[in-house]
PDB file of C-alpha atoms in Angstrom:
ATOM      1  CA  UNK A 162     -89.033  71.324  74.183  1.00  0.00           C
ATOM      2  CA  UNK A 163     -89.565  68.650  76.758  1.00  0.00           C
ATOM      3  CA  UNK A 164     -90.148  65.012  75.385  1.00  0.00           C
ATOM      4  CA  UNK A 165     -93.402  63.641  75.571  1.00  0.00           C
ATOM      5  CA  UNK A 166     -93.783  60.911  78.418  1.00  0.00           C
ATOM      6  CA  UNK A 167     -94.598  57.395  77.202  1.00  0.00           C
ATOM      7  CA  UNK A 168     -94.362  54.077  79.389  1.00  0.00           C
ATOM      8  CA  UNK A 169     -91.134  52.385  78.906  1.00  0.00           C
ATOM      9  CA  UNK A 170     -92.837  48.927  77.864  1.00  0.00           C
ATOM     10  CA  UNK A 171     -96.078  47.362  77.479  1.00  0.00           C
ATOM     11  CA  UNK A 172     -96.947  43.682  76.780  1.00  0.00           C
ATOM     12  CA  UNK A 173     -99.718  41.510  75.739  1.00  0.00           C
ATOM     13  CA  UNK A 174    -100.607  38.091  74.264  1.00  0.00           C
ATOM     14  CA  UNK A 175    -101.839  37.678  70.673  1.00  0.00           C
ATOM     15  CA  UNK A 176    -105.458  38.554  69.884  1.00  0.00           C
ATOM     16  CA  UNK A 177    -105.399  41.121  72.977  1.00  0.00           C
ATOM     17  CA  UNK A 178    -105.561  44.701  72.745  1.00  0.00           C
ATOM     18  CA  UNK A 179    -103.018  47.142  74.384  1.00  0.00           C
ATOM     19  CA  UNK A 180    -103.200  50.855  74.837  1.00  0.00           C
ATOM     20  CA  UNK A 181     -99.820  53.176  74.830  1.00  0.00           C
ATOM     21  CA  UNK A 182    -100.247  56.532  76.296  1.00  0.00           C
ATOM     22  CA  UNK A 183     -98.394  59.860  75.361  1.00  0.00           C
ATOM     23  CA  UNK A 184     -98.723  62.723  77.817  1.00  0.00           C
ATOM     24  CA  UNK A 185     -97.775  66.109  76.845  1.00  0.00           C
ATOM     25  CA  UNK A 186     -98.755  69.521  77.749  1.00  0.00           C
ATOM     26  CA  UNK A 187    -101.171  72.483  77.056  1.00  0.00           C
ATOM     27  CA  UNK A 188     -98.655  73.756  74.591  1.00  0.00           C
ATOM     28  CA  UNK A 189     -98.376  70.632  72.427  1.00  0.00           C
ATOM     29  CA  UNK A 190    -100.447  67.681  72.765  1.00  0.00           C
ATOM     30  CA  UNK A 191    -103.237  69.643  74.386  1.00  0.00           C
ATOM     31  CA  UNK A 192    -103.302  72.502  72.060  1.00  0.00           C
ATOM     32  CA  UNK A 193    -103.254  70.683  68.677  1.00  0.00           C
ATOM     33  CA  UNK A 194    -104.692  67.590  66.949  1.00  0.00           C
ATOM     34  CA  UNK A 195    -101.197  66.884  65.410  1.00  0.00           C
ATOM     35  CA  UNK A 196    -100.148  63.749  67.175  1.00  0.00           C
ATOM     36  CA  UNK A 197     -98.468  61.232  64.860  1.00  0.00           C
ATOM     37  CA  UNK A 198     -97.215  57.577  66.064  1.00  0.00           C
ATOM     38  CA  UNK A 199     -94.462  55.444  64.638  1.00  0.00           C
ATOM     39  CA  UNK A 200     -93.685  51.842  64.622  1.00  0.00           C
ATOM     40  CA  UNK A 201     -89.924  50.891  64.489  1.00  0.00           C
ATOM     41  CA  UNK A 202     -88.581  47.310  64.273  1.00  0.00           C
ATOM     42  CA  UNK A 203     -84.990  46.674  65.180  1.00  0.00           C
ATOM     43  CA  UNK A 204     -82.496  47.914  62.651  1.00  0.00           C
ATOM     44  CA  UNK A 205     -85.389  49.714  60.569  1.00  0.00           C
ATOM     45  CA  UNK A 206     -86.231  53.322  59.833  1.00  0.00           C
ATOM     46  CA  UNK A 207     -89.676  54.288  61.590  1.00  0.00           C
ATOM     47  CA  UNK A 208     -92.865  53.755  59.947  1.00  0.00           C
ATOM     48  CA  UNK A 209     -95.714  56.198  60.331  1.00  0.00           C
ATOM     49  CA  UNK A 210     -98.879  54.509  61.573  1.00  0.00           C
ATOM     50  CA  UNK A 211    -101.149  57.268  62.555  1.00  0.00           C
ATOM     51  CA  UNK A 212    -101.159  60.893  62.086  1.00  0.00           C
ATOM     52  CA  UNK A 213    -103.387  63.961  63.015  1.00  0.00           C
ATOM     53  CA  UNK A 214    -104.447  61.847  66.263  1.00  0.00           C
ATOM     54  CA  UNK A 215    -106.556  59.351  64.561  1.00  0.00           C
ATOM     55  CA  UNK A 216    -105.913  59.143  60.770  1.00  0.00           C
ATOM     56  CA  UNK A 217    -104.158  55.968  59.216  1.00  0.00           C
ATOM     57  CA  UNK A 218    -102.014  56.300  56.211  1.00  0.00           C
ATOM     58  CA  UNK A 219    -102.831  54.177  53.338  1.00  0.00           C
ATOM     59  CA  UNK A 220    -101.774  50.551  53.853  1.00  0.00           C
ATOM     60  CA  UNK A 221    -101.613  50.495  57.789  1.00  0.00           C
ATOM     61  CA  UNK A 222    -103.934  48.004  59.351  1.00  0.00           C
ATOM     62  CA  UNK A 223    -106.988  49.087  61.114  1.00  0.00           C
ATOM     63  CA  UNK A 224    -105.891  47.440  64.109  1.00  0.00           C
ATOM     64  CA  UNK A 225    -103.984  50.535  64.891  1.00  0.00           C
ATOM     65  CA  UNK A 226    -106.057  53.363  66.017  1.00  0.00           C
ATOM     66  CA  UNK A 227    -105.189  56.630  67.809  1.00  0.00           C
ATOM     67  CA  UNK A 228    -107.256  58.968  70.315  1.00  0.00           C
ATOM     68  CA  UNK A 229    -106.633  62.028  72.369  1.00  0.00           C
ATOM     69  CA  UNK A 230    -107.897  63.324  75.804  1.00  0.00           C
ATOM     70  CA  UNK A 231    -106.554  66.580  77.118  1.00  0.00           C
ATOM     71  CA  UNK A 232    -102.683  66.603  77.208  1.00  0.00           C
ATOM     72  CA  UNK A 233    -102.647  62.720  76.438  1.00  0.00           C
ATOM     73  CA  UNK A 234    -102.822  60.902  73.396  1.00  0.00           C
ATOM     74  CA  UNK A 235    -103.167  57.083  73.167  1.00  0.00           C
ATOM     75  CA  UNK A 236    -102.341  54.491  70.527  1.00  0.00           C
ATOM     76  CA  UNK A 237    -104.523  51.098  70.796  1.00  0.00           C
ATOM     77  CA  UNK A 238    -103.317  48.064  69.081  1.00  0.00           C
ATOM     78  CA  UNK A 239    -106.135  45.504  68.784  1.00  0.00           C
ATOM     79  CA  UNK A 240    -105.748  41.825  68.141  1.00  0.00           C
ATOM     80  CA  UNK A 241    -101.993  41.793  68.692  1.00  0.00           C
ATOM     81  CA  UNK A 242     -99.961  39.855  66.411  1.00  0.00           C
ATOM     82  CA  UNK A 243     -96.396  38.807  66.561  1.00  0.00           C
ATOM     83  CA  UNK A 244     -95.205  41.408  63.834  1.00  0.00           C
ATOM     84  CA  UNK A 245     -96.440  44.021  66.096  1.00  0.00           C
ATOM     85  CA  UNK A 246     -93.681  43.209  68.445  1.00  0.00           C
ATOM     86  CA  UNK A 247     -91.713  46.750  68.077  1.00  0.00           C
ATOM     87  CA  UNK A 248     -90.913  50.179  69.634  1.00  0.00           C
ATOM     88  CA  UNK A 249     -93.686  52.830  69.380  1.00  0.00           C
ATOM     89  CA  UNK A 250     -92.937  56.572  69.280  1.00  0.00           C
ATOM     90  CA  UNK A 251     -95.389  59.462  69.601  1.00  0.00           C
ATOM     91  CA  UNK A 252     -94.757  62.802  68.112  1.00  0.00           C
ATOM     92  CA  UNK A 253     -96.291  66.067  68.417  1.00  0.00           C
ATOM     93  CA  UNK A 254     -96.049  69.704  66.802  1.00  0.00           C
ATOM     94  CA  UNK A 255     -94.399  71.685  69.483  1.00  0.00           C
ATOM     95  CA  UNK A 256     -96.623  74.709  69.005  1.00  0.00           C
ATOM     96  CA  UNK A 257     -96.201  78.179  68.105  1.00  0.00           C
ATOM     97  CA  UNK A 258     -93.679  79.006  70.767  1.00  0.00           C
ATOM     98  CA  UNK A 259     -91.267  76.595  69.007  1.00  0.00           C
ATOM     99  CA  UNK A 260     -92.428  75.536  65.767  1.00  0.00           C
ATOM    100  CA  UNK A 261     -90.717  72.412  66.148  1.00  0.00           C
ATOM    101  CA  UNK A 262     -91.359  68.903  66.871  1.00  0.00           C
ATOM    102  CA  UNK A 263     -91.273  66.655  69.888  1.00  0.00           C
ATOM    103  CA  UNK A 264     -90.954  63.092  70.290  1.00  0.00           C
ATOM    104  CA  UNK A 265     -91.894  60.707  73.139  1.00  0.00           C
ATOM    105  CA  UNK A 266     -89.107  58.553  74.872  1.00  0.00           C
ATOM    106  CA  UNK A 267     -90.572  55.385  73.069  1.00  0.00           C
ATOM    107  CA  UNK A 268     -92.488  52.324  74.178  1.00  0.00           C
ATOM    108  CA  UNK A 269     -91.222  48.883  73.762  1.00  0.00           C
ATOM    109  CA  UNK A 270     -94.105  46.451  72.820  1.00  0.00           C
ATOM    110  CA  UNK A 271     -93.533  42.990  73.621  1.00  0.00           C
ATOM    111  CA  UNK A 272     -95.888  40.288  72.183  1.00  0.00           C
ATOM    112  CA  UNK A 273     -95.885  37.456  74.603  1.00  0.00           C
TER     113      UNK A 273
ATOM    114  CA  UNK B  69     -91.000  55.397  44.204  1.00  0.00           C
ATOM    115  CA  UNK B  70     -90.635  58.074  46.778  1.00  0.00           C
ATOM    116  CA  UNK B  71     -87.201  57.565  48.272  1.00  0.00           C
ATOM    117  CA  UNK B  72     -84.907  59.163  50.677  1.00  0.00           C
ATOM    118  CA  UNK B  73     -81.125  58.103  50.759  1.00  0.00           C
ATOM    119  CA  UNK B  74     -78.735  59.424  53.550  1.00  0.00           C
ATOM    120  CA  UNK B  75     -75.144  59.471  53.153  1.00  0.00           C
ATOM    121  CA  UNK B  76     -71.919  61.031  54.739  1.00  0.00           C
ATOM    122  CA  UNK B  77     -71.700  59.394  58.007  1.00  0.00           C
ATOM    123  CA  UNK B  78     -68.654  57.795  59.582  1.00  0.00           C
ATOM    124  CA  UNK B  79     -66.232  58.039  62.446  1.00  0.00           C
ATOM    125  CA  UNK B  80     -65.056  61.439  63.548  1.00  0.00           C
ATOM    126  CA  UNK B  81     -63.137  62.780  66.450  1.00  0.00           C
ATOM    127  CA  UNK B  82     -64.616  65.045  68.894  1.00  0.00           C
ATOM    128  CA  UNK B  83     -64.556  68.826  67.954  1.00  0.00           C
ATOM    129  CA  UNK B  84     -64.451  67.946  64.115  1.00  0.00           C
ATOM    130  CA  UNK B  85     -67.033  68.476  61.473  1.00  0.00           C
ATOM    131  CA  UNK B  86     -69.145  66.164  59.067  1.00  0.00           C
ATOM    132  CA  UNK B  87     -71.619  67.067  56.537  1.00  0.00           C
ATOM    133  CA  UNK B  88     -74.654  64.532  55.956  1.00  0.00           C
ATOM    134  CA  UNK B  89     -76.486  64.554  52.595  1.00  0.00           C
ATOM    135  CA  UNK B  90     -80.048  63.095  51.807  1.00  0.00           C
ATOM    136  CA  UNK B  91     -80.784  62.717  48.199  1.00  0.00           C
ATOM    137  CA  UNK B  92     -84.712  62.690  47.358  1.00  0.00           C
ATOM    138  CA  UNK B  93     -86.253  61.212  44.492  1.00  0.00           C
ATOM    139  CA  UNK B  94     -89.751  60.160  43.464  1.00  0.00           C
ATOM    140  CA  UNK B  95     -91.647  63.346  44.449  1.00  0.00           C
ATOM    141  CA  UNK B  96     -91.233  67.249  43.930  1.00  0.00           C
ATOM    142  CA  UNK B  97     -88.555  67.914  46.514  1.00  0.00           C
ATOM    143  CA  UNK B  98     -88.861  71.679  46.176  1.00  0.00           C
ATOM    144  CA  UNK B  99     -92.436  71.734  47.444  1.00  0.00           C
ATOM    145  CA  UNK B 100     -91.709  70.186  50.702  1.00  0.00           C
ATOM    146  CA  UNK B 101     -90.030  71.061  54.059  1.00  0.00           C
ATOM    147  CA  UNK B 102     -87.865  68.525  55.267  1.00  0.00           C
ATOM    148  CA  UNK B 103     -86.541  66.940  58.607  1.00  0.00           C
ATOM    149  CA  UNK B 104     -83.382  65.414  60.292  1.00  0.00           C
ATOM    150  CA  UNK B 105     -84.269  63.237  63.125  1.00  0.00           C
ATOM    151  CA  UNK B 106     -81.509  61.267  64.845  1.00  0.00           C
ATOM    152  CA  UNK B 107     -81.568  58.051  67.273  1.00  0.00           C
ATOM    153  CA  UNK B 108     -78.507  57.404  69.618  1.00  0.00           C
ATOM    154  CA  UNK B 109     -77.526  53.731  70.187  1.00  0.00           C
ATOM    155  CA  UNK B 110     -80.167  52.069  72.213  1.00  0.00           C
ATOM    156  CA  UNK B 111     -82.141  55.298  72.544  1.00  0.00           C
ATOM    157  CA  UNK B 112     -85.260  57.023  71.290  1.00  0.00           C
ATOM    158  CA  UNK B 113     -85.928  59.208  68.322  1.00  0.00           C
ATOM    159  CA  UNK B 114     -84.788  62.923  68.758  1.00  0.00           C
ATOM    160  CA  UNK B 115     -85.845  65.724  66.206  1.00  0.00           C
ATOM    161  CA  UNK B 116     -82.831  67.543  65.234  1.00  0.00           C
ATOM    162  CA  UNK B 117     -84.164  69.992  62.653  1.00  0.00           C
ATOM    163  CA  UNK B 118     -86.491  71.162  60.129  1.00  0.00           C
ATOM    164  CA  UNK B 119     -86.183  73.483  56.854  1.00  0.00           C
ATOM    165  CA  UNK B 120     -89.048  74.966  55.029  1.00  0.00           C
ATOM    166  CA  UNK B 121     -89.400  74.086  51.442  1.00  0.00           C
ATOM    167  CA  UNK B 122     -87.659  77.163  49.990  1.00  0.00           C
ATOM    168  CA  UNK B 123     -84.871  77.113  52.607  1.00  0.00           C
ATOM    169  CA  UNK B 124     -86.002  80.165  54.246  1.00  0.00           C
ATOM    170  CA  UNK B 125     -87.033  78.987  57.536  1.00  0.00           C
ATOM    171  CA  UNK B 126     -84.952  76.586  59.700  1.00  0.00           C
ATOM    172  CA  UNK B 127     -85.788  75.339  63.255  1.00  0.00           C
ATOM    173  CA  UNK B 128     -83.589  73.126  65.718  1.00  0.00           C
ATOM    174  CA  UNK B 129     -83.953  70.947  68.607  1.00  0.00           C
ATOM    175  CA  UNK B 130     -82.418  72.605  71.702  1.00  0.00           C
ATOM    176  CA  UNK B 131     -79.632  70.297  72.127  1.00  0.00           C
ATOM    177  CA  UNK B 132     -78.135  70.938  68.798  1.00  0.00           C
ATOM    178  CA  UNK B 133     -78.736  74.642  68.268  1.00  0.00           C
ATOM    179  CA  UNK B 134     -75.767  76.716  67.122  1.00  0.00           C
ATOM    180  CA  UNK B 135     -73.672  73.462  66.313  1.00  0.00           C
ATOM    181  CA  UNK B 136     -75.685  71.878  63.471  1.00  0.00           C
ATOM    182  CA  UNK B 137     -76.959  73.693  60.471  1.00  0.00           C
ATOM    183  CA  UNK B 138     -79.735  72.250  58.081  1.00  0.00           C
ATOM    184  CA  UNK B 139     -79.775  73.339  54.428  1.00  0.00           C
ATOM    185  CA  UNK B 140     -80.929  72.142  51.182  1.00  0.00           C
ATOM    186  CA  UNK B 141     -80.344  72.442  47.265  1.00  0.00           C
ATOM    187  CA  UNK B 142     -83.385  72.226  45.438  1.00  0.00           C
ATOM    188  CA  UNK B 143     -81.598  71.922  42.088  1.00  0.00           C
ATOM    189  CA  UNK B 144     -79.914  68.871  43.316  1.00  0.00           C
ATOM    190  CA  UNK B 145     -83.071  67.343  45.241  1.00  0.00           C
ATOM    191  CA  UNK B 146     -80.833  67.092  48.252  1.00  0.00           C
ATOM    192  CA  UNK B 147     -81.108  67.826  52.023  1.00  0.00           C
ATOM    193  CA  UNK B 148     -77.708  68.624  54.059  1.00  0.00           C
ATOM    194  CA  UNK B 149     -76.806  68.592  57.629  1.00  0.00           C
ATOM    195  CA  UNK B 150     -73.693  70.586  58.619  1.00  0.00           C
ATOM    196  CA  UNK B 151     -72.415  69.157  61.966  1.00  0.00           C
ATOM    197  CA  UNK B 152     -69.759  71.495  63.607  1.00  0.00           C
ATOM    198  CA  UNK B 153     -68.096  70.905  67.116  1.00  0.00           C
ATOM    199  CA  UNK B 154     -69.207  67.299  67.119  1.00  0.00           C
ATOM    200  CA  UNK B 155     -69.510  65.704  70.685  1.00  0.00           C
ATOM    201  CA  UNK B 156     -69.811  62.229  71.698  1.00  0.00           C
ATOM    202  CA  UNK B 157     -73.380  62.758  72.424  1.00  0.00           C
ATOM    203  CA  UNK B 158     -73.766  63.364  68.612  1.00  0.00           C
ATOM    204  CA  UNK B 159     -73.266  59.747  68.131  1.00  0.00           C
ATOM    205  CA  UNK B 160     -76.213  58.440  66.511  1.00  0.00           C
ATOM    206  CA  UNK B 161     -78.144  57.116  63.181  1.00  0.00           C
ATOM    207  CA  UNK B 162     -79.296  60.332  61.383  1.00  0.00           C
ATOM    208  CA  UNK B 163     -82.569  59.857  59.295  1.00  0.00           C
ATOM    209  CA  UNK B 164     -83.921  62.534  57.060  1.00  0.00           C
ATOM    210  CA  UNK B 165     -87.624  62.206  56.674  1.00  0.00           C
ATOM    211  CA  UNK B 166     -90.589  63.954  54.697  1.00  0.00           C
ATOM    212  CA  UNK B 167     -93.685  65.362  56.004  1.00  0.00           C
ATOM    213  CA  UNK B 168     -97.083  64.196  54.521  1.00  0.00           C
ATOM    214  CA  UNK B 169     -98.279  67.520  53.225  1.00  0.00           C
ATOM    215  CA  UNK B 170     -97.294  71.368  52.100  1.00  0.00           C
ATOM    216  CA  UNK B 171    -100.183  73.343  53.088  1.00  0.00           C
ATOM    217  CA  UNK B 172     -99.117  73.777  56.836  1.00  0.00           C
ATOM    218  CA  UNK B 173     -96.138  74.243  58.446  1.00  0.00           C
ATOM    219  CA  UNK B 174     -93.867  71.093  57.758  1.00  0.00           C
ATOM    220  CA  UNK B 175     -93.733  70.391  61.611  1.00  0.00           C
ATOM    221  CA  UNK B 176     -97.588  70.115  61.648  1.00  0.00           C
ATOM    222  CA  UNK B 177     -97.488  66.723  59.649  1.00  0.00           C
ATOM    223  CA  UNK B 178     -96.374  63.218  60.352  1.00  0.00           C
ATOM    224  CA  UNK B 179     -93.524  62.207  58.568  1.00  0.00           C
ATOM    225  CA  UNK B 180     -94.447  59.537  56.077  1.00  0.00           C
ATOM    226  CA  UNK B 181     -91.241  59.033  54.342  1.00  0.00           C
ATOM    227  CA  UNK B 182     -88.045  58.151  56.073  1.00  0.00           C
ATOM    228  CA  UNK B 183     -84.602  56.994  54.609  1.00  0.00           C
ATOM    229  CA  UNK B 184     -82.744  54.278  55.941  1.00  0.00           C
ATOM    230  CA  UNK B 185     -80.215  56.301  57.869  1.00  0.00           C
ATOM    231  CA  UNK B 186     -76.580  57.149  58.057  1.00  0.00           C
ATOM    232  CA  UNK B 187     -74.447  56.344  61.288  1.00  0.00           C
ATOM    233  CA  UNK B 188     -72.396  59.065  62.782  1.00  0.00           C
ATOM    234  CA  UNK B 189     -69.860  57.938  65.811  1.00  0.00           C
ATOM    235  CA  UNK B 190     -67.920  60.649  67.551  1.00  0.00           C
ATOM    236  CA  UNK B 191     -64.955  59.105  69.018  1.00  0.00           C
ATOM    237  CA  UNK B 192     -61.241  59.753  69.609  1.00  0.00           C
TER     238      UNK B 192
END
């Protein structure tokens, strides 16, 4: 179960768009449309913002969107707002060899 | 409302044991698999373990296999994590989390409900 690879940090100004990548392998991200994304503010529990690569839970802003190409999933946040300043984690089903879950290392988004 | 509340954390010496609990409410606990996820201070999320809804299947992250045991009591709507032979690197906030659905493997769903976590500190 190797961790998924995310950039350590990204930044953007209010109103801009940013994209966070999440690279796995052919046994996890590349084989299943089962990637989820979580937002975490300091001192709080993670919050699900994207599941099954592209779907948003009820109540999550449509400024958050997900996609996938090959072994890499991506989270895009458009129209950046101050409250988007947080840590973001991707997560994938680890595949039939493991039946577990693997997280990315996390990306700190700074809204300038 | 749907809620998960963890308890049982604390300060424990290396090599000792601790049992965490997660009390579930607001949903039919016995129909859902459940996860434990941990976060070491200043670090990212690490998946710890999952248990199927009936308790018959359990899977663990590589770093905890053989030392941590996940279990559940559906009559009490409670999830557990028995932690043995604790090490300094087990120091973390431990969260329980609920997968979104029940038709597939619980590890195939996003985790839509999280508790606030309970802190475990392993130190002499």
